[in-house]
Every structure is written in structure tokens, then in C-alpha cells.
Short mmCIF file of C-alpha atoms in Angstrom, two decimals:
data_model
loop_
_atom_site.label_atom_id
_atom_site.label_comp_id
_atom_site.label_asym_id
_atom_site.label_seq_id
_atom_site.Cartn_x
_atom_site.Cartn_y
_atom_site.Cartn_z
CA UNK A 1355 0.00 0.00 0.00
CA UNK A 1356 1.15 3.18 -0.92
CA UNK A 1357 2.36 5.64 1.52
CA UNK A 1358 1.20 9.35 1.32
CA UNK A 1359 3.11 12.25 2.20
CA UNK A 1360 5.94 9.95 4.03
CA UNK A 1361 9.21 10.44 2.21
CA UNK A 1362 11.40 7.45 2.35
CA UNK A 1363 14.33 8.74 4.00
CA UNK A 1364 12.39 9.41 7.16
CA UNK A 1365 10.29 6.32 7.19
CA UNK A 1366 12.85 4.01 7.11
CA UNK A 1367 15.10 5.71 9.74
CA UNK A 1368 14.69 3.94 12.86
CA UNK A 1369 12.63 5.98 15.73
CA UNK A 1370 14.97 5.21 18.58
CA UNK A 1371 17.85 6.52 16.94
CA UNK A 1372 16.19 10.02 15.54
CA UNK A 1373 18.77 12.85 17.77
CA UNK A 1374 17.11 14.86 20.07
CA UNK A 1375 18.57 18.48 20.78
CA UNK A 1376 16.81 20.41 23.67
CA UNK A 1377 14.81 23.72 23.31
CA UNK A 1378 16.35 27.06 23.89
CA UNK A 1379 17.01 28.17 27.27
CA UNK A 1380 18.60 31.65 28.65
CA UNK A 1381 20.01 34.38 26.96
CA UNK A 1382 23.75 34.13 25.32
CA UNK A 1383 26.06 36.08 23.06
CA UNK A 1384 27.18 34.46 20.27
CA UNK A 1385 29.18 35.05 16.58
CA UNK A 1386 26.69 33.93 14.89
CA UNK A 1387 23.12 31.97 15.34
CA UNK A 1388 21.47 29.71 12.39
CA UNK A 1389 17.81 30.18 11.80
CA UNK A 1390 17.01 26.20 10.45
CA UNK A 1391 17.75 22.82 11.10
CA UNK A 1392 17.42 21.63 7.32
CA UNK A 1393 20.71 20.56 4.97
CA UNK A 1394 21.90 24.17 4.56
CA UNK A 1395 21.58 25.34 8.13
CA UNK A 1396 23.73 22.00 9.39
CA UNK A 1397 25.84 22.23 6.68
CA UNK A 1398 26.35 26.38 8.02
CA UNK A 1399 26.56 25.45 11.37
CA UNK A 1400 29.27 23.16 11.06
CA UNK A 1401 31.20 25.39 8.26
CA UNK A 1402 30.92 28.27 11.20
CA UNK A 1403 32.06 25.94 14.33
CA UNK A 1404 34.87 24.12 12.22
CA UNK A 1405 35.76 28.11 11.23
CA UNK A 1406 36.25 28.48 15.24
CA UNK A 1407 33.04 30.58 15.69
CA UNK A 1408 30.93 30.09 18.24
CA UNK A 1409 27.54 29.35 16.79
CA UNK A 1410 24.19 28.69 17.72
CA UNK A 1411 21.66 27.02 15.44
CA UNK A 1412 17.61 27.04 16.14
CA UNK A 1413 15.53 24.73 14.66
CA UNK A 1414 11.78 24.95 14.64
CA UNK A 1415 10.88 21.38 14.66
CA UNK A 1416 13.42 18.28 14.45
CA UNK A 1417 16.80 18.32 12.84
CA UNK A 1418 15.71 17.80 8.62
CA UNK A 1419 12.62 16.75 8.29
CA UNK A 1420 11.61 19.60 6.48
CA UNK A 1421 12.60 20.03 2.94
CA UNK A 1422 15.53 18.22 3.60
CA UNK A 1423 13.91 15.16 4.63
CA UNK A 1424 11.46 15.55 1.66
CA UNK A 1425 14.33 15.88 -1.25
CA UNK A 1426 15.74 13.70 -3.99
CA UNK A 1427 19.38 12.97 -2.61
CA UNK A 1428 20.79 13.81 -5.68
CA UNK A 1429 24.14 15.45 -5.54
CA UNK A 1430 23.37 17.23 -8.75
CA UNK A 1431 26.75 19.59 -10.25
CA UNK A 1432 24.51 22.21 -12.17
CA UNK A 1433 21.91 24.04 -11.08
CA UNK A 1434 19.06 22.81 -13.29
CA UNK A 1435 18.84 25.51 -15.76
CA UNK A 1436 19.69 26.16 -19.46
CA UNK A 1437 22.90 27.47 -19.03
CA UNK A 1438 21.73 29.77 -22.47
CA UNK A 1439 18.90 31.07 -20.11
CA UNK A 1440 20.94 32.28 -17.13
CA UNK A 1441 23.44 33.58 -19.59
CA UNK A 1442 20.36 36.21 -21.21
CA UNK A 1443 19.44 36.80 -17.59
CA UNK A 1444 22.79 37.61 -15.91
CA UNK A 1445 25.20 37.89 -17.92
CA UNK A 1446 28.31 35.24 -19.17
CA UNK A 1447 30.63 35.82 -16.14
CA UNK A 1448 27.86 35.31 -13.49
CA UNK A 1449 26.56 32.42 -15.10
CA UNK A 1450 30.01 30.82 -15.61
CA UNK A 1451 30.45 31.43 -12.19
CA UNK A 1452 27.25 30.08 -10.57
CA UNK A 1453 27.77 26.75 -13.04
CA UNK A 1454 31.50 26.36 -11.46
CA UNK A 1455 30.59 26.81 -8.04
CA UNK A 1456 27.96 24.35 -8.08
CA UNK A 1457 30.48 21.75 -9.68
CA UNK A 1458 32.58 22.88 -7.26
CA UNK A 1459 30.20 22.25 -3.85
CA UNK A 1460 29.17 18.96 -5.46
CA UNK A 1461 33.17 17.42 -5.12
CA UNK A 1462 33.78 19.22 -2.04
CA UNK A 1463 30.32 18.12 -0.19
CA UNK A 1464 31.06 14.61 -1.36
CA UNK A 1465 34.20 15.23 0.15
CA UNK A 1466 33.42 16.12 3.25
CA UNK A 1467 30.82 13.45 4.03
CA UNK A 1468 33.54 10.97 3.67
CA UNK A 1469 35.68 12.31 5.22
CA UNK A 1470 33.68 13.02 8.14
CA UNK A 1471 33.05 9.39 7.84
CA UNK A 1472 28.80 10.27 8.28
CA UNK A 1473 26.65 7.25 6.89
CA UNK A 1474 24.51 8.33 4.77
CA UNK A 1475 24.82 5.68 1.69
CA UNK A 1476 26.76 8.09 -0.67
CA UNK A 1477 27.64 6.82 -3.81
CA UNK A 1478 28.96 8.93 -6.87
CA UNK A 1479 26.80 9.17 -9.47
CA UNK A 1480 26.95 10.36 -13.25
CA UNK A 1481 24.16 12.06 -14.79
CA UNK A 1482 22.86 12.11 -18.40
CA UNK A 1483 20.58 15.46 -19.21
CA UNK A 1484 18.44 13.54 -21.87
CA UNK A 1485 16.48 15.46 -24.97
CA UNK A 1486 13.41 13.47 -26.19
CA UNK A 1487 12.19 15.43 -29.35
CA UNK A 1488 13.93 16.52 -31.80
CA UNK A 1489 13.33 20.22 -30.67
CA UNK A 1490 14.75 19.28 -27.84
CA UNK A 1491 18.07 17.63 -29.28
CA UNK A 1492 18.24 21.06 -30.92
CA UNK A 1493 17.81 23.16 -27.46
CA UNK A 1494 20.52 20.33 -25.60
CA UNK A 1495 23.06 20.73 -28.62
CA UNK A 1496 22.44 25.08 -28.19
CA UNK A 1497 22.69 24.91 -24.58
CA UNK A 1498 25.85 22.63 -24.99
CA UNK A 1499 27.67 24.33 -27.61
CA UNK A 1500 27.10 27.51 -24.99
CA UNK A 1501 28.56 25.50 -22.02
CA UNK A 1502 31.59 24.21 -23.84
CA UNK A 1503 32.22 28.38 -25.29
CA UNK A 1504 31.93 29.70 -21.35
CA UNK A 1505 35.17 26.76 -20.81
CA UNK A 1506 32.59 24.37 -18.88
CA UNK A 1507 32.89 20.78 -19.49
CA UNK A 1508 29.28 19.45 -21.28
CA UNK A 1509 29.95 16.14 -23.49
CA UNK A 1510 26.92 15.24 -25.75
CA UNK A 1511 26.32 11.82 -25.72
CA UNK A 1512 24.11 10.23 -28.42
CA UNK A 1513 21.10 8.12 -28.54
CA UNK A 1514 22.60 4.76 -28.64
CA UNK A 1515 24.71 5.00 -25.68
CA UNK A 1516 22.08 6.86 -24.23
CA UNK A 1517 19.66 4.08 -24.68
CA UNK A 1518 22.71 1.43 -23.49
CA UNK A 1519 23.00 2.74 -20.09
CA UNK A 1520 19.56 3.74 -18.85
CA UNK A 1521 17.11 2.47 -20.91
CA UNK A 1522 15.91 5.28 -22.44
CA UNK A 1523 14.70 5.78 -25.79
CA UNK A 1524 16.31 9.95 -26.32
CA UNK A 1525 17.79 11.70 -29.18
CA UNK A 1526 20.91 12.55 -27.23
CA UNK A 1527 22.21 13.46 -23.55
CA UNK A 1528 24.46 15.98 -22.02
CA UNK A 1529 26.97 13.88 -19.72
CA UNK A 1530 27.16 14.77 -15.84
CA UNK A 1531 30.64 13.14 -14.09
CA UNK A 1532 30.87 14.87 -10.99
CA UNK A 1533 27.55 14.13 -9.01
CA UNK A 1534 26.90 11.62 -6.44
CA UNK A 1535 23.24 10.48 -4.40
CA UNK A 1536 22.60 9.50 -0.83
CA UNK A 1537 20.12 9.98 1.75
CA UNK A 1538 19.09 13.34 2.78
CA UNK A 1539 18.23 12.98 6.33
CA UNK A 1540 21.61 10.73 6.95
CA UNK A 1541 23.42 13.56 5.79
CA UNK A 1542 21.75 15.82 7.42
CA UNK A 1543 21.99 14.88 11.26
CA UNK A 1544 25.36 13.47 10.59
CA UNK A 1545 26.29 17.18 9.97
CA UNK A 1546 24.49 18.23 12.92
CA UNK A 1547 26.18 15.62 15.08
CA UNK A 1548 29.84 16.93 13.50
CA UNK A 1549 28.41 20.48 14.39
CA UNK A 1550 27.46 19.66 17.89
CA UNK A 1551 31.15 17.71 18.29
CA UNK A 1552 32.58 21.41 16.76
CA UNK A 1553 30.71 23.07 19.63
CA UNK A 1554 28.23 24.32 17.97
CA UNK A 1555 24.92 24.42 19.97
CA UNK A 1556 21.93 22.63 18.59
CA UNK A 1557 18.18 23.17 19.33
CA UNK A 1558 15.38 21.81 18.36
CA UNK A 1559 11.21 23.30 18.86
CA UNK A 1560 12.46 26.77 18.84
CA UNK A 1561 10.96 28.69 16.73
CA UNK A 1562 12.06 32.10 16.19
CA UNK A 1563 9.70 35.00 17.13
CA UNK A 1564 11.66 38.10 16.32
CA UNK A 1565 14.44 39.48 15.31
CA UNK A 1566 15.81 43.08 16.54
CA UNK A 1567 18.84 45.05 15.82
CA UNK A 1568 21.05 47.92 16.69
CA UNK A 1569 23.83 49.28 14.88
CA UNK A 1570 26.12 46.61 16.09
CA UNK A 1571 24.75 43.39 16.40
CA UNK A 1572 21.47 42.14 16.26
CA UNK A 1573 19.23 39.99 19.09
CA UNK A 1574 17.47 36.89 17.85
CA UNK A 1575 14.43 35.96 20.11
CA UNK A 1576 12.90 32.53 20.99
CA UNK A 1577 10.09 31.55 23.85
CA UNK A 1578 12.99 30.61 25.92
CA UNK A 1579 15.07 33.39 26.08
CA UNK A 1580 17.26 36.31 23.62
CA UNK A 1581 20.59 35.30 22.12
CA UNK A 1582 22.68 38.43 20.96
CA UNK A 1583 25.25 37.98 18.19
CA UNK A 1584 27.30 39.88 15.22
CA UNK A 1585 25.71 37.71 12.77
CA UNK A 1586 21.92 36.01 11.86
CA UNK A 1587 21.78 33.01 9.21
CA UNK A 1588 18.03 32.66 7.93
CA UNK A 1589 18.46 28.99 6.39
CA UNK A 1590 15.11 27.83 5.86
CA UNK A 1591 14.84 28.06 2.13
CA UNK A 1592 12.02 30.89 1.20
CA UNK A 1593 11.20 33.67 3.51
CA UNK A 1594 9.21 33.12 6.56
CA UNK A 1595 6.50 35.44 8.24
CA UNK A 1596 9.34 37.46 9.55
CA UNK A 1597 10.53 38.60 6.22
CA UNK A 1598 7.10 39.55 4.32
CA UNK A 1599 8.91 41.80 2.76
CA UNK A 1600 10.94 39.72 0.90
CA UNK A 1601 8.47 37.32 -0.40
CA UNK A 1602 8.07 39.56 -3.67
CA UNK A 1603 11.19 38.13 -4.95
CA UNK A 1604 9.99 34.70 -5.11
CA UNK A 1605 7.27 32.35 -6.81
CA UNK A 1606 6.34 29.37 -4.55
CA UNK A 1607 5.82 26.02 -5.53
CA UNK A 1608 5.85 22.61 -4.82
CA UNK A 1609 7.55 19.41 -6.23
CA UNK A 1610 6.21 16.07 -6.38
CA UNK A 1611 8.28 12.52 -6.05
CA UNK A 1612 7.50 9.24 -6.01
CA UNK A 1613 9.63 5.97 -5.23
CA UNK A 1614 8.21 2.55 -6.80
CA UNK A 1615 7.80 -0.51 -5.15
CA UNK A 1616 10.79 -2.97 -6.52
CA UNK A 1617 11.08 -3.35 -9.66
CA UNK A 1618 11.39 -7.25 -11.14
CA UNK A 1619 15.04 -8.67 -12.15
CA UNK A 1620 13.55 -9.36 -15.50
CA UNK A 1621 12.27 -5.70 -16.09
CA UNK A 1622 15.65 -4.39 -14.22
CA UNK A 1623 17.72 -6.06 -17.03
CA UNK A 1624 16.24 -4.51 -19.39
CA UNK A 1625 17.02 -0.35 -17.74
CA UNK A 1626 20.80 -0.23 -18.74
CA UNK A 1627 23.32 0.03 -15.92
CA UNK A 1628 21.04 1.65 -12.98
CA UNK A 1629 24.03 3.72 -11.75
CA UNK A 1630 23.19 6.86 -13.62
CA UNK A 1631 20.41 9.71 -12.84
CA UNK A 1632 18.53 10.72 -15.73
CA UNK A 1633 17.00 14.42 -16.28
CA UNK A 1634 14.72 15.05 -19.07
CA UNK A 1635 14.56 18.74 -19.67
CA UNK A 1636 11.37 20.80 -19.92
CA UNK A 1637 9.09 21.67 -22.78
CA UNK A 1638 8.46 25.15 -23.21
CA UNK A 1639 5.95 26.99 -25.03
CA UNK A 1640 6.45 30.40 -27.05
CA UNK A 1641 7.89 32.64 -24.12
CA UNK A 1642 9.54 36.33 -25.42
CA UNK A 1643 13.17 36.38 -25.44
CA UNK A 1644 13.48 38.36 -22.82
CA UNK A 1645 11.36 36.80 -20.00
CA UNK A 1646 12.18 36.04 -16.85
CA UNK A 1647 13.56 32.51 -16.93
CA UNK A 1648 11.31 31.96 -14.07
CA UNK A 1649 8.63 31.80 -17.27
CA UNK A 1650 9.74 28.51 -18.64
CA UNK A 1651 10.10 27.12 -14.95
CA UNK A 1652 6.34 28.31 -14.58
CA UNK A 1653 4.62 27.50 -17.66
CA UNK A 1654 6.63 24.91 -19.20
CA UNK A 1655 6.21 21.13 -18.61
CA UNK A 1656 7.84 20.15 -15.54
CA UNK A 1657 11.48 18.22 -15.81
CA UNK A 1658 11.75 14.21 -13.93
CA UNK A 1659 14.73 13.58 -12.50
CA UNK A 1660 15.04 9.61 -12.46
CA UNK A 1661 17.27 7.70 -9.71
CA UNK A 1662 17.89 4.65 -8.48
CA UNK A 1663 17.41 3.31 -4.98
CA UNK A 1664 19.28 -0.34 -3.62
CA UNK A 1665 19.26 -1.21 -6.69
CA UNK A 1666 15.64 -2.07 -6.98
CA UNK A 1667 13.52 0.95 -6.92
CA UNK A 1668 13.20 3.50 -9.21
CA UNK A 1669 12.45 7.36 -7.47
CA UNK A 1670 10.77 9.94 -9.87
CA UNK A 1671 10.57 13.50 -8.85
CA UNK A 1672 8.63 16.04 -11.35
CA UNK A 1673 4.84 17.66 -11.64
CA UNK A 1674 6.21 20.55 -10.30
CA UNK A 1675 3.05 23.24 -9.64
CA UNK A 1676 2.01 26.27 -7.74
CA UNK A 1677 1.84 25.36 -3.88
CA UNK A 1678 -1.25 24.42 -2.94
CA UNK A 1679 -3.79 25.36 -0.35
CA UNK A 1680 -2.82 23.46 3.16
CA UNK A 1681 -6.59 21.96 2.80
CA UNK A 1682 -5.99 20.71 -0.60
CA UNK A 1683 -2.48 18.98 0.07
CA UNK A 1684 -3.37 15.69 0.98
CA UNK A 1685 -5.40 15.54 -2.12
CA UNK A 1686 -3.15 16.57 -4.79
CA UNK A 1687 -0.17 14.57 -3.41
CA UNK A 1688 -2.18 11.71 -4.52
CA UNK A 1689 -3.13 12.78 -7.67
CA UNK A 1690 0.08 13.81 -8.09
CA UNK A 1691 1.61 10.42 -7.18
CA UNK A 1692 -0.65 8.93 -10.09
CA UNK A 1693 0.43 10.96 -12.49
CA UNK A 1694 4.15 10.68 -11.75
CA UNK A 1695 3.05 7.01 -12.30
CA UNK A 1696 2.22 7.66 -15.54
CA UNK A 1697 4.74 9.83 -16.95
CA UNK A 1698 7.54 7.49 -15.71
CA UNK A 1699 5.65 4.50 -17.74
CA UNK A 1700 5.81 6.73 -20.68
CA UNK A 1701 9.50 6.93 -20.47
CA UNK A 1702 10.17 3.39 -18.91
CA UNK A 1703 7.40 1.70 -20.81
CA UNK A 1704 8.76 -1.67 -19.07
CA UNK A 1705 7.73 -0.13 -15.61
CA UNK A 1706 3.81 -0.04 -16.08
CA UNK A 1707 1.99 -1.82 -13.43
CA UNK A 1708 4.15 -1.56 -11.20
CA UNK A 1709 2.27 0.26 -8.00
CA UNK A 1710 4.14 3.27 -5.84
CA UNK A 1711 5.36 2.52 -2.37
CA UNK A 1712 6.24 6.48 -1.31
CA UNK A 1713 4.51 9.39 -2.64
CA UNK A 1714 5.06 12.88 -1.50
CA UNK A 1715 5.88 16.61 -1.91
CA UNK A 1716 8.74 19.49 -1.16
CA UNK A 1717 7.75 23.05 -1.16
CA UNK A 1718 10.38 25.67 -2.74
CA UNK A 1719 10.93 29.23 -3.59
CA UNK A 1720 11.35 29.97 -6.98
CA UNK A 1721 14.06 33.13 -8.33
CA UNK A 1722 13.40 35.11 -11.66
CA UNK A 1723 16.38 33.93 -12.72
CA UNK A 1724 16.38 29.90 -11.36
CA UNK A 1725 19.03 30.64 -9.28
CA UNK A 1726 18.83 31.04 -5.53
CA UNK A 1727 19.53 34.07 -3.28
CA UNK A 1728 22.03 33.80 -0.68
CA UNK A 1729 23.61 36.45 1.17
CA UNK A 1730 23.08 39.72 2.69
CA UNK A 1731 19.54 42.55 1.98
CA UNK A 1732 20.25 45.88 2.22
CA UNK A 1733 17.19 46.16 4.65
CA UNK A 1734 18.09 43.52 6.79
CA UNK A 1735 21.20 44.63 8.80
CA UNK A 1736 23.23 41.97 10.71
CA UNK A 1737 21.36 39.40 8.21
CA UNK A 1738 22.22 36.40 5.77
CA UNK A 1739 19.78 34.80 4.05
CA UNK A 1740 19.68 31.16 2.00
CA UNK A 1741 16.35 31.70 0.23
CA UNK A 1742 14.89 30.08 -3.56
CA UNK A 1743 17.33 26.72 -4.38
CA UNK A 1744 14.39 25.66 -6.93
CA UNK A 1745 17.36 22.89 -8.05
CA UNK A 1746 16.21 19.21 -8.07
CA UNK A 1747 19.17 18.41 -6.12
CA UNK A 1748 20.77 19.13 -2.63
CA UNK A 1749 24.14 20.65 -3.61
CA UNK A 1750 22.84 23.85 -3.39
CA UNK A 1751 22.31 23.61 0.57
CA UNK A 1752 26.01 23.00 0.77
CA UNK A 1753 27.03 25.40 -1.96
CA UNK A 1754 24.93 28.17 0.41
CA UNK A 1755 26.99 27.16 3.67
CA UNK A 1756 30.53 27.91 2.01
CA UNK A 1757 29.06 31.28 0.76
CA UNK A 1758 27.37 32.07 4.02
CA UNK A 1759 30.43 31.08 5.54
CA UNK A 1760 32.50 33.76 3.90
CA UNK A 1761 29.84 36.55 4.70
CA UNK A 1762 30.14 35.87 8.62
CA UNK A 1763 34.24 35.57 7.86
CA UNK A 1764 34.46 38.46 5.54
CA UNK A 1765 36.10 36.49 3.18
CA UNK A 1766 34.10 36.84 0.10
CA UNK A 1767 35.02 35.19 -3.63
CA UNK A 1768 33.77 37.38 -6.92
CA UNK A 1769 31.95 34.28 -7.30
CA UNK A 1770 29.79 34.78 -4.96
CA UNK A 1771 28.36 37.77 -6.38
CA UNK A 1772 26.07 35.47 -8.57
CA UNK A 1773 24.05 35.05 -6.14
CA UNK A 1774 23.48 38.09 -4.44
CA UNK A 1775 20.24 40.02 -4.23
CA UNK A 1776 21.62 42.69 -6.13
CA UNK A 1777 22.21 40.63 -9.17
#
């Protein structure tokens, strides 16, 4: 029987051994406090403690069972945009620089779950970006041909060796090397644990009320008390009631994913290698050349991003829409599940019949330009925000704790400027 709304990653983590961090208690002065206990703010919080800070992160719930506990666990090393796109909206340099950084975080987050040694069933991962039309073929073979001009590695790979390793009947592929997958909520209190060994402090079912400042530092308050500090990290991926404000910036919507039951041996043998993830890209209808590329992301046919998991189940994420209305939720998420069904039989014809085991949903903030926002708002002193990763992947949660990082430090890269406000 299928199971609504209950994400794999959390289901099948056992109960007794979920971390418990205590709510906030007193008043303190810190360097710097983390608003959000999801991928990017553990990923922050240990980034700050292992930079010798003293840091303080305040969760609102539990430890990633947000959006982080709701995600793909794909390590993906773009953002999951048309590089030609983000070009026309920002500009070559920016764009070369957001594709490079997100390479980048993808090696060095890998990295650093080995090396912290957290469990979390990493495995690398290559990635085919697969065109099904021939319209398509012809957008893939622009988008490359733009790539490989901006110095950025983006091999085409055609239709027979597309078809070899996954299974997939496409008119050609843009070849990924550098990505990995795991599981989400693994990662995600495994950083919190390496936070909490860094001295970081941890707590969880403290939401924050409000959030004052002077001309020095600011004051973050909870139920249980005020903490002062030079430096606030909002990580909790679109703007919360305390920045209304800043909700203009953003389009909010919600992605669907589904995760089969097993998939027969004899069907199995017949999906090439299982060891890559496979991205169709969107189709788009006539949108002016100089829209917003948060047009095709809103009125184009939502992208799947197709993994595998132990080998045996096959976990579709795609139907992307408008967030719904809380009453409504339950609802779509199964129609939504059904339909994710479908379209996955329509690429894997081999996979109809079989039934879903894990249907569910992640909110997200969508940017004008696809990319997220993460730094500093000029009316926000003392402030640094992680808002609109709209990526299909988690790299950008770690990508935002290097940058955020550097903002508390002072020790910015030029790079970082694509993904400032101000862009």
C-alpha cells in the first residue's frame, strides 16, 4: 500500500535513533546563530564551528525533516537551468560562475561526508541530461555548444549510448561526471552531530519570534530566552513570516516525487546500468526572449529527475506546480503520485503496473532567474539569508553554507556575487 506524504528517507530511519537536541534556554552572546535545522543550516553550522566561531543554530521542529527530509538525494553539479537562459538573464561571467561553483560544492560536499566518515549511503553518481524530441536535441546541442564556449565541461552523448545505459529511448544526452546520491536525512543529522562535536549548539522546537537590531549586532528571540550575536543566518529556504517583505522576490511552488515498489530482475535487465540519474529537460511553449527565466520554470512542462534506490527501486521526482492550499495537500499529493506514475511508464514503458510505495511533496521558492539568493539585503542589517534553491538536487544547501560562511568571515570570492540580491 502506498504511503502518502511519508518520504522514504524518514520512514525508514529507525525511531529510537532520531537525535534529540533540547529547546532554547537563557540568553547568550554568540558570533553567529542559524535560523534552520534543514541541509543548509547544518551544513552552516558546522562550516561556522569548524571556522572556530561560536555558533548557535535554532531549529523549529526536528533536525531535517523539512525540505531536507522531503528531497531527492541527488548530488546534482549544475543548477538545473539552461545554461543559455541564465546567460540572457545575468550575464556570461555570473553564469560561468554560478555553473563552477555548483560543480565545485558537489566534489567538495562529497568530500566532506567521507571524510567526516557520516553514513549516509553516498555513492557517486553520473548524470545524463536527456532530450526526447527533436526540438529538444536542438535546445541540448544550443545549450551545450554555450557551455563548452563559457570553458565548462558538457559532453553530448548520443542516442545509442544513451539508450545502453539507462534504458531510455532519447535523441541525445548531455553527460554529468561529478555528481553523487545518498540519503538526505543521513546527511543531514550526521552534519548536525559533527556540528554539535565542533561546539556548535543545537536546538530543536524553537521557533524564532523576532528578530531586533542595533547598529552593532542584532538579538534573535525565541520563547525561551534572547541570544545576541554579530551575525543572523536565515536557512530555511524561502522567507518566513518574519521577512514579508521579501516574499516579492519569489514564486512558490511545490515538487512532487514518487519511489516505486521494486522493480522485477527481469524488467531491471532490461534499464541499462542503474548507476546513472537521468534528467529530461522541460518543454516550453512560445515565451519572449526576454522573459524572466522563471517563465519557462512556470509555464513549461515540468522536468523528472530519475534515480535509483538499492538497486531495486526506481524514485521519480517532477509535476512541479504552484503550492497548494494546506486543505488541498493531501489531495493533490495523490493525484500527483498517479500521475508521476504515468509519466515514468511513458518513459520506462517496461515499468507499467508496477504500483508506488512512497509518494510525496517538497515546497520551494522559486528566483526570476532559477538561481537562488544567498547572502546579505540591504534592509536587513546583521542578516544572511539562503532563500529560492528551486534545483532538483541538494548541492545547493552546501554550496549556500561555504558562501554564508565567507559573509560571517568576511572572506568573500567574486563568485559569490552570482548570487546576491543585487544581481
Amino acid at each position: 500500500m502506498t504511503k502518502y506524504d511519508s518520504p522514504p528517507w524518514l520512514a525508514r530511519f529507525p525511531k529510537s535513533r532520531v537525535p534529540a537536541y533540547p529547546p532554547h534556554r537563557g540568553s547568550m552572546r554568540v558570533d553567529a546563530v542559524i535560523v534552520g535545522g534543514g541541509l543548509t543550516g547544518c551544513a552552516t553550522a558546522y562550516a561556522l564551528a569548524a571556522a572556530g566561531m561560536n555558533a548557535v543554530l535554532l531549529e523549529s521542529e526536528r533536525m531535517g525533516r523539512g525540505a531536507t527530509g522531503s528531497s531527492s538525494g541527488w548530488v546534482a553539479e549544475d543548477p538545473g537551468i539552461s545554461f543559455v537562459d541564465l546567460e540572457r538573464a545575468i550575464g556570461l561571467r555570473h553564469a560561468r560562475h554560478a555553473w563552477q561553483s555548483w560543480r565545485r560544492a558537489a566534489l567538495d560536499f562529497s568530500a566532506l561526508l567521507r571524510r567526516l566518515d557520516i553514513k549516509c549511503y553516498l555513492e557517486p553518481r553520473e548524470s545524463l541530461t536527456a532530450a526526447m524530441t527533436p526540438e529538444q536535441v536542438a535546445r541540448l546541442r544550443k545549450d551545450q555548444k554555450a557551455r563548452v564556449a563559457a570553458g565548462l565541461e558538457a559532453p553530448f552523448i548520443n542516442a545509442r549510448a544513451v539508450a545502453s545505459e539507462t534504458g531510455l529511448s532519447a535523441g541525445g544526452a548531455i553527460r554529468g561526471r561529478d555528481g553523487a546520491t545518498l540519503d538526505p536525512y543521513r546527511a543531514c543529522i550526521g552534519l548536525a552531530a559533527a556540528a554539535a562535536a565542533r561546539r556548535a549548539r543545537l536546538f530543536e522546537r524553537s521557533p524564532v519570534r523576532r528578530i531586533t537590531f542595533t547598529r552593532r549586532d542584532a538579538e534573535v528571540h525565541t520563547a525561551g530566552g534572547a541570544i545576541r550575536t554579530r551575525r543572523v543566518v536565515i536557512a530555511t529556504g524561502f522567507p518566513t513570516a518574519l521577512f514579508k517583505s521579501l516574499r516579492r522576490h519569489f514564486w512558490f511552488r511545490t515538487r512532487y516525487a514518487v519511489l516505486t515498489d521494486a522493480v522485477p530482475a527481469k524488467v531491471r535487465q532490461a534499464l541499462g546500468t542503474r548507476t546513472t540519474v537521468v534528467r529530461d529537460i522541460r518543454n516550453i511553449p512560445n515565451i519572449p526572449a526576454n522573459a524572466p527565466v522563471s517563465d519557462a520554470f512556470n509555464k513549461a512542462e515540468p522536468p523528472h529527475v530519475v534515480r535509483w534506490v538499492d538497486d531495486n527501486q526506481m524514485l521519480v521526482t517532477g509535476a512541479d506546480a504552484p503550492t497548494p492550499p494546506p486543505g488541498q495537500r493531501e489531495k493533490v499529493v495523490v493525484q500527483r503520485t498517479g500521475q508521476l506514475m504515468y509519466e515514468l511508464s511513458t518513459l520506462y514503458p517496461d515499468v507499467s503496473g508496477i504500483q508506488p510505495a512512497h509518494g510525496w511533496a517538497t515546497d520551494y521558492a522559486l528566483t526570476a532567474e532559477g538561481l537562488p539568493y544567498i547572502g546579505p539585503h540591504r534592509n536587513f542589517p546583521h542578516q544572511v539569508f539562503a532563500f529560492g534553491d528551486s534545483s532538483q538536487g541538494v548541492t545547493g544547501a552546501y554550496l549556500a553554507s561555504r558562501i554564508l560562511l565567507r559573509h560571517c568571515s568576511g572572506e568573500m570570492d567574486p563568485a559569490d556575487e552570482a548570487f546576491g540580491f543585487h544581481r
